CSV table of N, CA and C in Angstrom, one decimal:
chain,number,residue,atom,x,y,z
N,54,UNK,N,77.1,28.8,-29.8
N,54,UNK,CA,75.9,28.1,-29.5
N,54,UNK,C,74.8,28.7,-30.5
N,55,UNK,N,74.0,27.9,-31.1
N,55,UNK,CA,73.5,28.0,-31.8
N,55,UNK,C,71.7,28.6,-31.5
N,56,UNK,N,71.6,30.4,-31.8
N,56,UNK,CA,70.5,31.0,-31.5
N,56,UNK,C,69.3,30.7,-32.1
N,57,UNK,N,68.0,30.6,-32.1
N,57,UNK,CA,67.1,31.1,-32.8
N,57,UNK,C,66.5,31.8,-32.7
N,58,UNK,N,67.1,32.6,-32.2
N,58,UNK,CA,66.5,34.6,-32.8
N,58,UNK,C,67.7,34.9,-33.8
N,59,UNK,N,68.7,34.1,-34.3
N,59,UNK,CA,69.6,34.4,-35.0
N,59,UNK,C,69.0,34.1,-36.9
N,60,UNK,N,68.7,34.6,-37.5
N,60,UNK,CA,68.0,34.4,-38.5
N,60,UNK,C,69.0,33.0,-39.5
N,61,UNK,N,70.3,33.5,-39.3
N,61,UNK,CA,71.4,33.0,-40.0
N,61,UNK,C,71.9,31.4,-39.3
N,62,UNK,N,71.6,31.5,-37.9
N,62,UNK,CA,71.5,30.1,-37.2
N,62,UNK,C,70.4,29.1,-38.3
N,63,UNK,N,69.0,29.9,-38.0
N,63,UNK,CA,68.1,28.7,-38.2
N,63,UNK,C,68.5,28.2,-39.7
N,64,UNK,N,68.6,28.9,-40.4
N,64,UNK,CA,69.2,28.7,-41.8
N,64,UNK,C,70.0,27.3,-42.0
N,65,UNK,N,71.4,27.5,-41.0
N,65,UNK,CA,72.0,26.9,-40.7
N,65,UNK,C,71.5,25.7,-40.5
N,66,UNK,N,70.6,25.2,-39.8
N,66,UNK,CA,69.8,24.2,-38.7
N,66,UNK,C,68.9,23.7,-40.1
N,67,UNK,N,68.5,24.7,-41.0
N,67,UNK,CA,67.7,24.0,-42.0
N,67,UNK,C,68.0,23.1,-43.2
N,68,UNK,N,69.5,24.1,-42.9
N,68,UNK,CA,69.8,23.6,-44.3
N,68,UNK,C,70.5,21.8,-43.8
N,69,UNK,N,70.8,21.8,-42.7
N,69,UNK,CA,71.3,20.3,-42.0
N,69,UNK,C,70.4,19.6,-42.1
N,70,UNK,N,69.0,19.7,-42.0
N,70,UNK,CA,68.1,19.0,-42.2
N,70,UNK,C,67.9,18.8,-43.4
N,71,UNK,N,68.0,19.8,-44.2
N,71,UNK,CA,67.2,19.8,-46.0
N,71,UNK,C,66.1,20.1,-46.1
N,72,UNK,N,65.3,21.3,-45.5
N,72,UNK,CA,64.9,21.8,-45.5
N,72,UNK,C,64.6,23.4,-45.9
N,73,UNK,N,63.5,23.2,-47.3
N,73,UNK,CA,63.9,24.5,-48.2
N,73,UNK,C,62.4,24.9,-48.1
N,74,UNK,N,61.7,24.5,-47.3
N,74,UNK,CA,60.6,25.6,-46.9
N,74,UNK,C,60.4,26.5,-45.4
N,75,UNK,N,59.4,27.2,-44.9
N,75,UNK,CA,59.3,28.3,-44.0
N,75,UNK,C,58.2,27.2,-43.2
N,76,UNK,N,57.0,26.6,-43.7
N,76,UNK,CA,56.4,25.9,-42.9
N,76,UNK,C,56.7,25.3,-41.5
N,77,UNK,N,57.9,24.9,-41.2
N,77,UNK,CA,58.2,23.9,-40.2
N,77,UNK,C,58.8,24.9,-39.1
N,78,UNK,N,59.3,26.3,-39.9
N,78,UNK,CA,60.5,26.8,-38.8
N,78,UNK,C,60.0,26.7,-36.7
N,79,UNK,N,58.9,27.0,-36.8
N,79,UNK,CA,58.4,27.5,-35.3
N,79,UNK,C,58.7,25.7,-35.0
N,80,UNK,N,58.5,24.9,-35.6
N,80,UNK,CA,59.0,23.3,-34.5
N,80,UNK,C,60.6,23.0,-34.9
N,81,UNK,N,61.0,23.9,-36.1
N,81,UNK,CA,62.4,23.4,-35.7
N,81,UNK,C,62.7,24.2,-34.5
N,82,UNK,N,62.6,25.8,-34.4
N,82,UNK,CA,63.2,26.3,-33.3
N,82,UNK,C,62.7,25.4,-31.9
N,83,UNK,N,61.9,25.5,-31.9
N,83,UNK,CA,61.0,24.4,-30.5
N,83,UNK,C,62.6,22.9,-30.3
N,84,UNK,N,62.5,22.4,-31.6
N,84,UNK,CA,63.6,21.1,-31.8
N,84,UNK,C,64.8,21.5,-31.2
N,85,UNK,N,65.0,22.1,-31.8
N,85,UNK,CA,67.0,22.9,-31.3
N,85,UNK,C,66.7,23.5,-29.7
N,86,UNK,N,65.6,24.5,-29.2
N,86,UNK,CA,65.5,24.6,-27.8
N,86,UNK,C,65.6,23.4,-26.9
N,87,UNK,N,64.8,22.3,-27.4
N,87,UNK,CA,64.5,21.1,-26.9
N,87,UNK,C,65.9,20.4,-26.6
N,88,UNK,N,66.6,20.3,-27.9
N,88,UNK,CA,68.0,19.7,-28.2
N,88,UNK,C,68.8,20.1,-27.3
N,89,UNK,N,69.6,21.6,-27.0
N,89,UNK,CA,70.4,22.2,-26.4
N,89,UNK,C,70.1,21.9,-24.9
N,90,UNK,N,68.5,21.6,-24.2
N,90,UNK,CA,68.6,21.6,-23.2
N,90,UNK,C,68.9,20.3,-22.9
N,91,UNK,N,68.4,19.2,-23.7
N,91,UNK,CA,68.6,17.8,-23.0
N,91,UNK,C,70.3,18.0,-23.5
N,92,UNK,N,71.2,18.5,-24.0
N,92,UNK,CA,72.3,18.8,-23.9
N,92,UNK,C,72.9,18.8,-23.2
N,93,UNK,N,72.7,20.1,-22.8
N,93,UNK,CA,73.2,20.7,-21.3
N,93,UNK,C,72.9,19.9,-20.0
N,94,UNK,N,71.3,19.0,-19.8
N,94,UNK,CA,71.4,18.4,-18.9
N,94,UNK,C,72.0,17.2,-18.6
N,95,UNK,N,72.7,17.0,-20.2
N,95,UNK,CA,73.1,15.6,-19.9
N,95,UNK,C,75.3,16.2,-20.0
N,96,UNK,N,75.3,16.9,-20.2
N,96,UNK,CA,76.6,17.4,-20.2
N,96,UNK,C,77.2,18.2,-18.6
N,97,UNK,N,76.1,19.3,-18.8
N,97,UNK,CA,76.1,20.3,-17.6
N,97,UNK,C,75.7,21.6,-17.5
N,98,UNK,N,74.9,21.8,-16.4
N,98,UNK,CA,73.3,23.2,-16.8
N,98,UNK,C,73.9,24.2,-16.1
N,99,UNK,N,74.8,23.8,-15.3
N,99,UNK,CA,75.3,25.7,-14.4
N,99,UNK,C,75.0,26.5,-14.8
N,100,UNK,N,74.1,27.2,-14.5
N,100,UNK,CA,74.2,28.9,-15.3
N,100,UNK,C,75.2,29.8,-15.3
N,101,UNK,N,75.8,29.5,-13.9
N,101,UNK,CA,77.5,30.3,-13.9
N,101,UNK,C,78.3,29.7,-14.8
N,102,UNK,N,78.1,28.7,-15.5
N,102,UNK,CA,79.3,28.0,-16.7
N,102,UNK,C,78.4,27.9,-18.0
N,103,UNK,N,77.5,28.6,-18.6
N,103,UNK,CA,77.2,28.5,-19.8
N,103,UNK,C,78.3,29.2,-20.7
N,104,UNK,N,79.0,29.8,-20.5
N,104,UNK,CA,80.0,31.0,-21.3
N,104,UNK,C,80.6,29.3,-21.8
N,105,UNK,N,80.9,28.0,-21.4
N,105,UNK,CA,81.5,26.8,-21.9
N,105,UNK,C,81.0,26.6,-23.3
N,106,UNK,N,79.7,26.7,-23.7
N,106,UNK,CA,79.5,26.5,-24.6
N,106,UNK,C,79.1,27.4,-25.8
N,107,UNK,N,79.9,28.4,-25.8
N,107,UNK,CA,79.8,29.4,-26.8
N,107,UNK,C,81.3,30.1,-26.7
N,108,UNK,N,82.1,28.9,-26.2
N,108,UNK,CA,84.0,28.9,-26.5
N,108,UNK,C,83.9,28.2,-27.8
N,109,UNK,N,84.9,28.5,-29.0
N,109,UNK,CA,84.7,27.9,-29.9
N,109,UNK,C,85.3,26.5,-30.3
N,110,UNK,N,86.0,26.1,-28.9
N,110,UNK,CA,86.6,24.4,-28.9
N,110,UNK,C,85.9,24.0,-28.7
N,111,UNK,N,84.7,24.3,-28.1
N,111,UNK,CA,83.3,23.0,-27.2
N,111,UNK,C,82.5,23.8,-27.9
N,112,UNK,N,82.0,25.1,-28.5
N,112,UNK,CA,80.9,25.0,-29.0
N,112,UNK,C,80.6,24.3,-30.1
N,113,UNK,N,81.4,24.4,-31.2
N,113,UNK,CA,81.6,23.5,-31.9
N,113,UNK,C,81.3,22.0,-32.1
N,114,UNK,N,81.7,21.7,-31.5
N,114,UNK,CA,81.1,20.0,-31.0
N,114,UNK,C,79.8,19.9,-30.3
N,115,UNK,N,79.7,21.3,-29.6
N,115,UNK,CA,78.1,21.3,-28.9
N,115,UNK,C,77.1,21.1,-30.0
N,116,UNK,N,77.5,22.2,-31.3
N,116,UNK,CA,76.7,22.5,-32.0
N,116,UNK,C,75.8,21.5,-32.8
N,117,UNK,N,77.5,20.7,-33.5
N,117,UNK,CA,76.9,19.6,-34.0
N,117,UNK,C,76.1,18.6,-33.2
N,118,UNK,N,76.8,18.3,-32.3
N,118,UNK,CA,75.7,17.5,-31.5
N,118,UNK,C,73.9,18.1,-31.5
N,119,UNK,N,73.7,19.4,-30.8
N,119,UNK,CA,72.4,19.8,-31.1
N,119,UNK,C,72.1,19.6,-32.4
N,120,UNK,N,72.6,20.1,-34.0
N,120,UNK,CA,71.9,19.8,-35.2
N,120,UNK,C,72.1,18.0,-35.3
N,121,UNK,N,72.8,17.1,-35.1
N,121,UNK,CA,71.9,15.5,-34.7
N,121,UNK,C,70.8,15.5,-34.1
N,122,UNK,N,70.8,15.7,-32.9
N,122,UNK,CA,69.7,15.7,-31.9
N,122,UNK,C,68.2,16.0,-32.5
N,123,UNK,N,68.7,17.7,-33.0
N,123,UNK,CA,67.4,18.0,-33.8
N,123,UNK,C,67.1,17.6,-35.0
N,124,UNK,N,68.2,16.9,-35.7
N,124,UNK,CA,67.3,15.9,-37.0
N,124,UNK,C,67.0,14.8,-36.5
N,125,UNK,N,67.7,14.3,-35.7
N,125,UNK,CA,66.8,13.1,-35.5
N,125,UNK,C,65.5,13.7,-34.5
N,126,UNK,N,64.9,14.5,-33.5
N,126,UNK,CA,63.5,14.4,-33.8
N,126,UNK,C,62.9,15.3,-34.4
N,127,UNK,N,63.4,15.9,-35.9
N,127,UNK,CA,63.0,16.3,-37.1
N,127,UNK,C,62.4,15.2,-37.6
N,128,UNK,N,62.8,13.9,-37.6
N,128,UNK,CA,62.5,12.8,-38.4
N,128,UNK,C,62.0,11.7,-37.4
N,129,UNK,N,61.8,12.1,-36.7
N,129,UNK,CA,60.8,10.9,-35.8
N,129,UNK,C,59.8,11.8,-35.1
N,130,UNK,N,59.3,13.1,-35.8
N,130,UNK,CA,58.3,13.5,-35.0
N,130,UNK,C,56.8,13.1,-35.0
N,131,UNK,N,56.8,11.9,-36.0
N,131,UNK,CA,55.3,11.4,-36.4
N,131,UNK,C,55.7,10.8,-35.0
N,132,UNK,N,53.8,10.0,-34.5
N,132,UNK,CA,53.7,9.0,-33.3
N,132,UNK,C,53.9,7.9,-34.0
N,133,UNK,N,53.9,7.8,-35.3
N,133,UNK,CA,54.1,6.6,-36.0
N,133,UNK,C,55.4,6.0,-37.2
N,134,UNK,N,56.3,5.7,-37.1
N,134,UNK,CA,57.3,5.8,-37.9
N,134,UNK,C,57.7,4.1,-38.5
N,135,UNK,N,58.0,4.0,-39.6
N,135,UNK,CA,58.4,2.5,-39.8
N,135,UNK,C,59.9,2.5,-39.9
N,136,UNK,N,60.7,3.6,-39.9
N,136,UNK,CA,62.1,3.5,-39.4
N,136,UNK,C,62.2,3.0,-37.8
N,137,UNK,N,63.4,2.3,-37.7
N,137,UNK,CA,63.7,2.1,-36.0
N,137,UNK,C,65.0,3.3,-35.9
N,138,UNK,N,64.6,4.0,-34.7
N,138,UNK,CA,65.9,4.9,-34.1
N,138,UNK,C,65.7,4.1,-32.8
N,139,UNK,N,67.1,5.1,-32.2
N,139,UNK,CA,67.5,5.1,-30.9
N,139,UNK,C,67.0,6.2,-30.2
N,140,UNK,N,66.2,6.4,-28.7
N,140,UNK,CA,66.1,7.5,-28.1
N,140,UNK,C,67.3,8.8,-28.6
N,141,UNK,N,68.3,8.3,-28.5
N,141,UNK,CA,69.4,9.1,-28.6
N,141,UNK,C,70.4,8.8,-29.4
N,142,UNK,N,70.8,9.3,-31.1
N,142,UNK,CA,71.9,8.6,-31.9
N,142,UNK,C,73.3,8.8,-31.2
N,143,UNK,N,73.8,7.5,-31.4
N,143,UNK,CA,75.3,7.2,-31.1
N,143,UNK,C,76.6,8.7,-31.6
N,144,UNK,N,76.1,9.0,-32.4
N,144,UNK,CA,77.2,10.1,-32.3
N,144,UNK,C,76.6,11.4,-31.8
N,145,UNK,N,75.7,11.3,-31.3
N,145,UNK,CA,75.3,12.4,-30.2
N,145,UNK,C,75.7,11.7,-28.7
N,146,UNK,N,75.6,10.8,-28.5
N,146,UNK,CA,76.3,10.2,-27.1
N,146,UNK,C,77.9,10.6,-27.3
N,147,UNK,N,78.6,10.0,-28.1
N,147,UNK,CA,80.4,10.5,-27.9
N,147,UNK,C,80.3,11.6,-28.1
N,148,UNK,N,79.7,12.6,-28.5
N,148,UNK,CA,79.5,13.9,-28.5
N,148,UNK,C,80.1,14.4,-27.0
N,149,UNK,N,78.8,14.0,-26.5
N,149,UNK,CA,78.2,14.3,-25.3
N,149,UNK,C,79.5,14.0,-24.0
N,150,UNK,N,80.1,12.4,-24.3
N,150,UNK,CA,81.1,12.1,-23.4
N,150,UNK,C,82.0,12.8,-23.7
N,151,UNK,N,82.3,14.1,-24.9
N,151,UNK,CA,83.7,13.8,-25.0
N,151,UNK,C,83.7,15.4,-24.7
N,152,UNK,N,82.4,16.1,-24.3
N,152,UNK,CA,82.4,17.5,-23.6
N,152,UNK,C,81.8,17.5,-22.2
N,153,UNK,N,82.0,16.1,-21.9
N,153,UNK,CA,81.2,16.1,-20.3
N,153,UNK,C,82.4,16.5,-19.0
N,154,UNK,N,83.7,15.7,-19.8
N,154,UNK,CA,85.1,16.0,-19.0
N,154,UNK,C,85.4,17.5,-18.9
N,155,UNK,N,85.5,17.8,-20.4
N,155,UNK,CA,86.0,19.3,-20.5
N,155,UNK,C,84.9,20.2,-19.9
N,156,UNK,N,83.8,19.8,-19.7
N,156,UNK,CA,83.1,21.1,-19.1
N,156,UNK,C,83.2,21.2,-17.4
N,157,UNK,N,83.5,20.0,-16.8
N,157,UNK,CA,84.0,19.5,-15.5
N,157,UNK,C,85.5,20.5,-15.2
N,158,UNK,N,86.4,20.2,-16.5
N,158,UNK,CA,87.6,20.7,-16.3
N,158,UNK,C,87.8,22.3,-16.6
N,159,UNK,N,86.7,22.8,-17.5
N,159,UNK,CA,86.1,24.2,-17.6
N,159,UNK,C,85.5,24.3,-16.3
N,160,UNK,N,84.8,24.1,-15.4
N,160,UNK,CA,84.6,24.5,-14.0
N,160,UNK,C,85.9,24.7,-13.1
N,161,UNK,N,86.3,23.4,-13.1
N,161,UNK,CA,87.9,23.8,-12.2
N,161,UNK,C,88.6,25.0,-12.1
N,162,UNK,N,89.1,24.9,-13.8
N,162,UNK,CA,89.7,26.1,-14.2
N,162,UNK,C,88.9,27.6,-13.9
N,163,UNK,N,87.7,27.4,-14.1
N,163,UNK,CA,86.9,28.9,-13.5
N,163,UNK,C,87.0,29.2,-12.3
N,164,UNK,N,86.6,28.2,-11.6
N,164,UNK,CA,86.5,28.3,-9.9
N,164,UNK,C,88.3,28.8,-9.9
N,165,UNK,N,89.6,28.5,-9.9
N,165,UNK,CA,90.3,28.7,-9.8
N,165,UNK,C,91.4,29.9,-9.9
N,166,UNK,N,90.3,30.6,-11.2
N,166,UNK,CA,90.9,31.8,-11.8
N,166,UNK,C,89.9,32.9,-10.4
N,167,UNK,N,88.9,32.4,-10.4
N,167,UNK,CA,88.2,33.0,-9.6
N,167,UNK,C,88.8,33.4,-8.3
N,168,UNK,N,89.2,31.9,-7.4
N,168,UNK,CA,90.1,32.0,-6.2
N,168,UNK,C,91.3,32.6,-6.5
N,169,UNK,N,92.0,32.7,-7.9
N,169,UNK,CA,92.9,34.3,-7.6
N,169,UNK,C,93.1,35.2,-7.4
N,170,UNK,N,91.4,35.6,-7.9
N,170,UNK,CA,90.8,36.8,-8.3
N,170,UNK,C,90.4,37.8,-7.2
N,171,UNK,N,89.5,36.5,-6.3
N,171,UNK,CA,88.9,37.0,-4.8
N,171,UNK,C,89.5,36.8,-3.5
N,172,UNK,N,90.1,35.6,-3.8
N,172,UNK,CA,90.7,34.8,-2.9
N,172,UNK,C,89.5,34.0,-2.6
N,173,UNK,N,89.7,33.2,-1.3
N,173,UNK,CA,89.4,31.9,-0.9
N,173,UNK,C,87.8,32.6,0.1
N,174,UNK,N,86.6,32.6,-0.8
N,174,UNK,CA,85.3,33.5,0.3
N,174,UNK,C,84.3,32.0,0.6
N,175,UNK,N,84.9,30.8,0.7
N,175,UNK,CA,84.4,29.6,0.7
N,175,UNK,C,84.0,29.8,2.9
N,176,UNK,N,85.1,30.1,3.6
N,176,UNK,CA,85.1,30.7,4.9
N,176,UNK,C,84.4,31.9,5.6
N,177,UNK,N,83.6,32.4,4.7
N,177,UNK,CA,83.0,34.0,5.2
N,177,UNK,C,81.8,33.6,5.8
């Protein structure tokens, strides 16, 4: 998952945009914070299940998803734009469907490793 207190993240994040100046950094990090959460809220916010997205099968696809998200409102952050977007680009939606299962099936699997772990404390 992609940090920005990580110097080498934002880099990362800039250079996806094409961006080769320092001016903008404090709204990209603001962009990517922004990005990751409507992420997470449209995928899944558990705080007992964040470790999902910093596995490198789903982070991965998380990632990209967040650098779409944050270029597109990189580039729609005027109130005024003569491009048409979408609230949300289409390859950040199959993103999104295609780690909404696995993070469902990443909970099972937790909860389950758990109940071997403690046994069954659903009764206490």
């Amino acid at each position: 998952m992609l940090s920005m207190d990580d110097e080498k993240d934002l880099q990362t994040v800039k250079l996806h945009l094409r961006i080769d100046f320092d001016e903008d950094d404090e709204s990209v990090k603001q962009m990517v914070l922004v990005a990751q959460s409507m992420l997470m809220g449209m995928i899944g916010s558990d705080d007992s299940y964040t470790s999902f997205y910093r596995e490198a099968k789903y982070g991965e696809v998380f990632d990209l998803a967040t650098l779409f998200l944050t270029d597109h409102f990189y580039k729609t952050r005027s109130a005024t734009t003569s491009l048409s977007f979408h609230e949300t680009p289409q390859g950040v939606q199959a993103m999104v469907l295609s780690l909404k299962p696995a993070y469902l099936q990443y909970i099972n699997e937790f909860e389950e490793v758990e109940e071997e772990r403690y046994g069954d404390r659903t009764h206490e």
